[in-house]
Amino acid sequence: MGDAKTEHIVMTPKCKTANSTTLIIERQALDPPAKNGNENNVHVAGGDHKGIVINKQTVAVSNGVSHPANVCLVFRVFLVSGQTGKHTQESRTLQFWFTDKLPESEYPSVAQEFFRELVSPQEFPRDYVGFIKKIMKLMQHKYPSVQKLEVELKQLEEPVSLPARPLSTDETALGRVVELTLEKVLELIESAYPNPVTIVDIAKEHGWDTAEVEAKLQELQKKGIVKAMEHGAYTRVVSQDLSVQVVKQIPTMVSSKQPTIAIITAQYCEKLAVDSLIENKETFVRYTTVGTATSPDSTDGVPRVVCRFGESNVYTLGNIGAHRIVCTKLPTVGHTREAMTAAGNTTTRLLGTFQKVDYVFLVGVGGGVPHYTDYNKHVRLGDVVVSHPTPYSKKYIYIYCEQAKLHESGSYHFETKEYCPSNLGLQEIAANLKSQAENGTSPPWMTYMKEGSDILRSQSEHDFDSPPLESDKLYMAIGERDVIEVAHPAAPQDSTNKRLDGCPRIHLAPVASGRQVSRDDQLRQKFATRFGTLAFDAEMDAVVESILGNCRDSFAVVRGIADYKDGSRIKEWQPYASLAAASVVKAIICAMDPPTNV
């Protein structure tokens, strides 16, 4: 009686051209090696690689798999030669076929997990042989549901320049010199608004020279973008169409004028986006001085009195649909916990000042969680994520990761705080809007985006139009200076819910935050998979705690996707993403029942 056939992972060349190679890697039940009789054309591995077979020449594929691939994934690899410093660029395509035992619904998630492990920075294969070997070992030991993989490696035309991944605010603080520019100075002033900031404070932020900062501020002042205040402080000049009143106290309002909905933003462009969608608006700014200090940091050696501003507030009131709205901007500088605590205090003052507010929206930009293989789960730049419980858990719509600890087993333990309102009415409205859009109804937020864009075009230095689609790129770091670019997943041929150019899609999922997990590509993906999150933001947990602490039982976090990190990484998509988020919020508000408290 002959020996039984055993399963092997077999690699077979499919075709080769001057600049490309295509291989097939599949599971096959083979006779024992001694019975093959093809030793010259077949290499049967032993030792640690037992069970792997390499066909040295093209042979007939034997497993009968002929139908189209279940999942296809395309990515580009940018490699830098350690010896010559020369950049090379390759396109790599992986086509997956799965065994009949794996449910079709799990195809994309298994392919994505396979891909993540394949390109893990800790052990990314640095050469062609290592790359193929790792695919075979993963199939052999960890992914029994993968029946067959077709791999194409294609060298792309040179020259190529290594893509630069834009840095976040956190990363720029890690020992990197930030160039003093008009844009950077304005960014700091807009971040602090409505708090004025002094020349000394701006200079200290990045170690700039105070005289050079003052020159930049004077240039911005001549352009009418910033204005000087007492004690060497500056603040943003607000768009001329707003009725801005500087007050010591917010005027008392009759009951019918009291807002029932509060919208909280953190960045200047986020507030501009929301304000563009509010009718009959008026803005009140209340400046507060929390103290003065004498600064010896002067170029002429004469001490100067520096005024410290704090706890200033800006409130824009008006109407969206049948509802009275108040919109505020949190005065933050940087992503420190101190700044976020101040943001919580600002939220408490807002809800104390406007006590008829029942609903709160946190609106602005965030970082999307891409899905490299599932078109329907993939979050792209310009899309909007509305905080919503996961399908399998009703515990939270917002989750903050305090710390991630690596166990000896290689798995992570995440220390988290989870938040959920007792009333999920806003989330239900968002789900209805998403369903209607997917069933062919024209999304109302598209109308609001056009209206807001037309208004903002004449009022703001920010560009709220959609950036070019080709600027929406997915990059993954794979260690050292190497990086890969992953193609966005294509729509299935039979998909009835295809993405429309220029139309943001709504996604429903928890929103997350936490610097440790949002900074690291791999850790971020692990966290997102475990907790079902589709967006990260820049740590708004103190604001959420303030909302719940002030007994508001209905709130939503709405994030327009500006990057694939936490929303702070690049500026190009921020205005457009802010407007997309604000427009979805207006659609939700207009779908709410009219207020009953007058």
Short mmCIF file of N, CA and C in Angstrom, two decimals, residues 444-521:
data_model
loop_
_atom_site.label_atom_id
_atom_site.label_comp_id
_atom_site.label_asym_id
_atom_site.label_seq_id
_atom_site.Cartn_x
_atom_site.Cartn_y
_atom_site.Cartn_z
N PRO A 444 -28.99 64.73 1.67
CA PRO A 444 -29.21 66.16 1.94
C PRO A 444 -27.92 66.90 2.26
N TRP A 445 -26.93 66.18 2.81
CA TRP A 445 -25.70 66.89 3.17
C TRP A 445 -24.95 67.42 1.95
N MET A 446 -25.22 66.87 0.78
CA MET A 446 -24.58 67.40 -0.42
C MET A 446 -25.07 68.80 -0.72
N THR A 447 -26.37 69.04 -0.53
CA THR A 447 -26.93 70.38 -0.73
C THR A 447 -26.32 71.35 0.26
N TYR A 448 -26.21 70.93 1.52
CA TYR A 448 -25.66 71.81 2.55
C TYR A 448 -24.18 72.09 2.30
N MET A 449 -23.44 71.12 1.80
CA MET A 449 -22.03 71.34 1.50
C MET A 449 -21.85 72.40 0.42
N LYS A 450 -22.70 72.34 -0.59
CA LYS A 450 -22.61 73.34 -1.67
C LYS A 450 -22.94 74.73 -1.15
N GLU A 451 -23.99 74.80 -0.33
CA GLU A 451 -24.38 76.10 0.24
C GLU A 451 -23.24 76.66 1.11
N GLY A 452 -22.67 75.82 1.97
CA GLY A 452 -21.59 76.27 2.83
C GLY A 452 -20.36 76.66 2.05
N SER A 453 -20.04 75.87 1.02
CA SER A 453 -18.86 76.16 0.21
C SER A 453 -18.99 77.49 -0.51
N ASP A 454 -20.19 77.79 -1.02
CA ASP A 454 -20.42 79.07 -1.71
C ASP A 454 -20.23 80.24 -0.76
N ILE A 455 -20.70 80.08 0.46
CA ILE A 455 -20.56 81.16 1.46
C ILE A 455 -19.10 81.33 1.86
N LEU A 456 -18.42 80.22 2.11
CA LEU A 456 -17.05 80.28 2.62
C LEU A 456 -16.05 80.75 1.58
N ARG A 457 -16.37 80.53 0.31
CA ARG A 457 -15.43 80.88 -0.75
C ARG A 457 -15.09 82.37 -0.73
N SER A 458 -16.04 83.18 -0.33
CA SER A 458 -15.82 84.64 -0.32
C SER A 458 -15.44 85.17 1.05
N GLN A 459 -15.38 84.29 2.05
CA GLN A 459 -15.18 84.78 3.41
C GLN A 459 -13.89 84.32 4.06
N SER A 460 -13.29 83.26 3.57
CA SER A 460 -12.21 82.63 4.32
C SER A 460 -10.94 82.47 3.50
N GLU A 461 -9.80 82.53 4.21
CA GLU A 461 -8.52 82.23 3.58
C GLU A 461 -8.36 80.72 3.38
N HIS A 462 -9.16 79.92 4.07
CA HIS A 462 -9.09 78.46 3.93
C HIS A 462 -9.84 78.03 2.68
N ASP A 463 -9.36 76.98 2.06
CA ASP A 463 -9.98 76.43 0.85
C ASP A 463 -10.84 75.23 1.25
N PHE A 464 -12.17 75.40 1.18
CA PHE A 464 -13.09 74.35 1.59
C PHE A 464 -13.51 73.45 0.44
N ASP A 465 -12.97 73.66 -0.75
CA ASP A 465 -13.28 72.78 -1.87
C ASP A 465 -12.54 71.45 -1.69
N SER A 466 -13.04 70.41 -2.38
CA SER A 466 -12.42 69.09 -2.27
C SER A 466 -11.03 69.09 -2.89
N PRO A 467 -10.02 68.61 -2.16
CA PRO A 467 -8.70 68.45 -2.77
C PRO A 467 -8.75 67.40 -3.88
N PRO A 468 -7.74 67.34 -4.73
CA PRO A 468 -7.72 66.32 -5.79
C PRO A 468 -7.79 64.91 -5.20
N LEU A 469 -8.57 64.05 -5.84
CA LEU A 469 -8.72 62.68 -5.33
C LEU A 469 -7.40 61.93 -5.30
N GLU A 470 -6.49 62.27 -6.23
CA GLU A 470 -5.21 61.56 -6.25
C GLU A 470 -4.35 61.88 -5.03
N SER A 471 -4.72 62.90 -4.26
CA SER A 471 -3.97 63.19 -3.02
C SER A 471 -4.41 62.30 -1.87
N ASP A 472 -5.47 61.51 -2.06
CA ASP A 472 -5.94 60.57 -1.04
C ASP A 472 -5.16 59.27 -1.18
N LYS A 473 -4.04 59.19 -0.48
CA LYS A 473 -3.15 58.04 -0.58
C LYS A 473 -3.05 57.31 0.75
N LEU A 474 -2.94 55.99 0.66
CA LEU A 474 -2.77 55.14 1.84
C LEU A 474 -1.31 54.71 1.93
N TYR A 475 -0.63 55.09 3.00
CA TYR A 475 0.75 54.68 3.21
C TYR A 475 0.85 53.84 4.48
N MET A 476 1.76 52.87 4.46
CA MET A 476 2.07 52.10 5.66
C MET A 476 3.57 52.09 5.85
N ALA A 477 4.01 52.42 7.07
CA ALA A 477 5.44 52.34 7.38
C ALA A 477 5.81 50.88 7.59
N ILE A 478 6.93 50.46 7.06
CA ILE A 478 7.38 49.06 7.23
C ILE A 478 8.78 49.02 7.82
N GLY A 479 9.09 50.04 8.61
CA GLY A 479 10.37 50.05 9.31
C GLY A 479 11.44 50.81 8.55
N GLU A 480 12.44 51.29 9.31
CA GLU A 480 13.54 52.09 8.75
C GLU A 480 12.96 53.20 7.88
N ARG A 481 13.47 53.33 6.62
CA ARG A 481 12.96 54.39 5.76
C ARG A 481 12.00 53.86 4.70
N ASP A 482 11.63 52.60 4.80
CA ASP A 482 10.80 51.99 3.77
C ASP A 482 9.32 52.22 4.05
N VAL A 483 8.57 52.36 2.98
CA VAL A 483 7.14 52.63 3.10
C VAL A 483 6.43 51.97 1.93
N ILE A 484 5.17 51.56 2.15
CA ILE A 484 4.39 51.02 1.05
C ILE A 484 3.13 51.86 0.87
N GLU A 485 2.70 51.95 -0.37
CA GLU A 485 1.44 52.63 -0.68
C GLU A 485 0.44 51.56 -1.09
N VAL A 486 -0.71 51.55 -0.41
CA VAL A 486 -1.73 50.55 -0.66
C VAL A 486 -2.86 51.17 -1.49
N ALA A 487 -3.29 50.46 -2.52
CA ALA A 487 -4.39 50.96 -3.35
C ALA A 487 -5.70 50.87 -2.59
N HIS A 488 -6.60 51.82 -2.82
CA HIS A 488 -7.93 51.76 -2.23
C HIS A 488 -8.68 50.57 -2.82
N PRO A 489 -9.42 49.83 -1.99
CA PRO A 489 -10.15 48.67 -2.53
C PRO A 489 -11.17 49.09 -3.58
N ALA A 490 -11.28 48.31 -4.65
CA ALA A 490 -12.21 48.61 -5.73
C ALA A 490 -13.60 48.09 -5.38
N ALA A 491 -14.61 48.73 -5.96
CA ALA A 491 -15.99 48.30 -5.74
C ALA A 491 -16.23 46.95 -6.39
N PRO A 492 -16.91 46.04 -5.71
CA PRO A 492 -17.26 44.76 -6.34
C PRO A 492 -18.09 45.01 -7.61
N GLN A 493 -17.94 44.13 -8.58
CA GLN A 493 -18.63 44.32 -9.86
C GLN A 493 -20.14 44.38 -9.70
N ASP A 494 -20.69 43.63 -8.73
CA ASP A 494 -22.14 43.59 -8.55
C ASP A 494 -22.63 44.58 -7.49
N SER A 495 -21.75 45.50 -7.06
CA SER A 495 -22.13 46.43 -6.00
C SER A 495 -23.18 47.42 -6.48
N THR A 496 -24.22 47.60 -5.68
CA THR A 496 -25.27 48.60 -5.98
C THR A 496 -25.04 49.88 -5.19
N ASN A 497 -24.01 49.88 -4.37
CA ASN A 497 -23.75 51.03 -3.51
C ASN A 497 -22.36 51.58 -3.79
N LYS A 498 -22.15 52.00 -5.02
CA LYS A 498 -20.84 52.50 -5.40
C LYS A 498 -20.67 53.96 -4.99
N ARG A 499 -19.44 54.30 -4.64
CA ARG A 499 -19.11 55.64 -4.21
C ARG A 499 -19.26 56.63 -5.37
N LEU A 500 -19.87 57.77 -5.09
CA LEU A 500 -20.01 58.83 -6.07
C LEU A 500 -18.94 59.88 -5.82
N ASP A 501 -18.23 60.30 -6.87
CA ASP A 501 -17.19 61.31 -6.72
C ASP A 501 -17.79 62.59 -6.11
N GLY A 502 -17.09 63.11 -5.10
CA GLY A 502 -17.54 64.36 -4.49
C GLY A 502 -18.66 64.19 -3.49
N CYS A 503 -19.05 62.95 -3.19
CA CYS A 503 -20.14 62.71 -2.23
C CYS A 503 -19.61 61.94 -1.04
N PRO A 504 -19.43 62.59 0.11
CA PRO A 504 -18.94 61.89 1.30
C PRO A 504 -19.92 60.80 1.73
N ARG A 505 -19.37 59.69 2.16
CA ARG A 505 -20.20 58.61 2.69
C ARG A 505 -20.27 58.69 4.20
N ILE A 506 -21.41 58.30 4.75
CA ILE A 506 -21.56 58.21 6.20
C ILE A 506 -21.17 56.81 6.66
N HIS A 507 -20.37 56.74 7.74
CA HIS A 507 -20.05 55.48 8.39
C HIS A 507 -20.51 55.57 9.85
N LEU A 508 -21.00 54.48 10.38
CA LEU A 508 -21.48 54.43 11.76
C LEU A 508 -20.57 53.52 12.57
N ALA A 509 -19.90 54.07 13.57
CA ALA A 509 -18.97 53.27 14.38
C ALA A 509 -18.51 54.13 15.56
N PRO A 510 -17.97 53.49 16.60
CA PRO A 510 -17.38 54.29 17.69
C PRO A 510 -16.20 55.11 17.18
N VAL A 511 -16.03 56.28 17.79
CA VAL A 511 -14.87 57.13 17.54
C VAL A 511 -13.90 56.95 18.71
N ALA A 512 -12.62 56.89 18.41
CA ALA A 512 -11.61 56.60 19.43
C ALA A 512 -10.59 57.72 19.53
N SER A 513 -9.81 57.70 20.61
CA SER A 513 -8.70 58.63 20.75
C SER A 513 -7.66 58.03 21.69
N GLY A 514 -6.51 58.66 21.72
CA GLY A 514 -5.39 58.19 22.54
C GLY A 514 -4.11 58.28 21.74
N ARG A 515 -3.18 59.11 22.19
CA ARG A 515 -1.97 59.36 21.40
C ARG A 515 -1.14 58.11 21.16
N GLN A 516 -1.05 57.24 22.16
CA GLN A 516 -0.20 56.06 22.00
C GLN A 516 -0.68 55.16 20.87
N VAL A 517 -2.00 54.98 20.77
CA VAL A 517 -2.51 54.07 19.73
C VAL A 517 -2.65 54.77 18.39
N SER A 518 -2.94 56.07 18.38
CA SER A 518 -3.15 56.74 17.10
C SER A 518 -1.84 57.01 16.37
N ARG A 519 -0.73 57.10 17.09
CA ARG A 519 0.57 57.38 16.46
C ARG A 519 1.12 56.19 15.67
N ASP A 520 0.90 54.99 16.19
CA ASP A 520 1.54 53.79 15.66
C ASP A 520 0.60 53.08 14.70
N ASP A 521 1.02 52.92 13.44
CA ASP A 521 0.15 52.33 12.41
C ASP A 521 -0.37 50.96 12.81
#
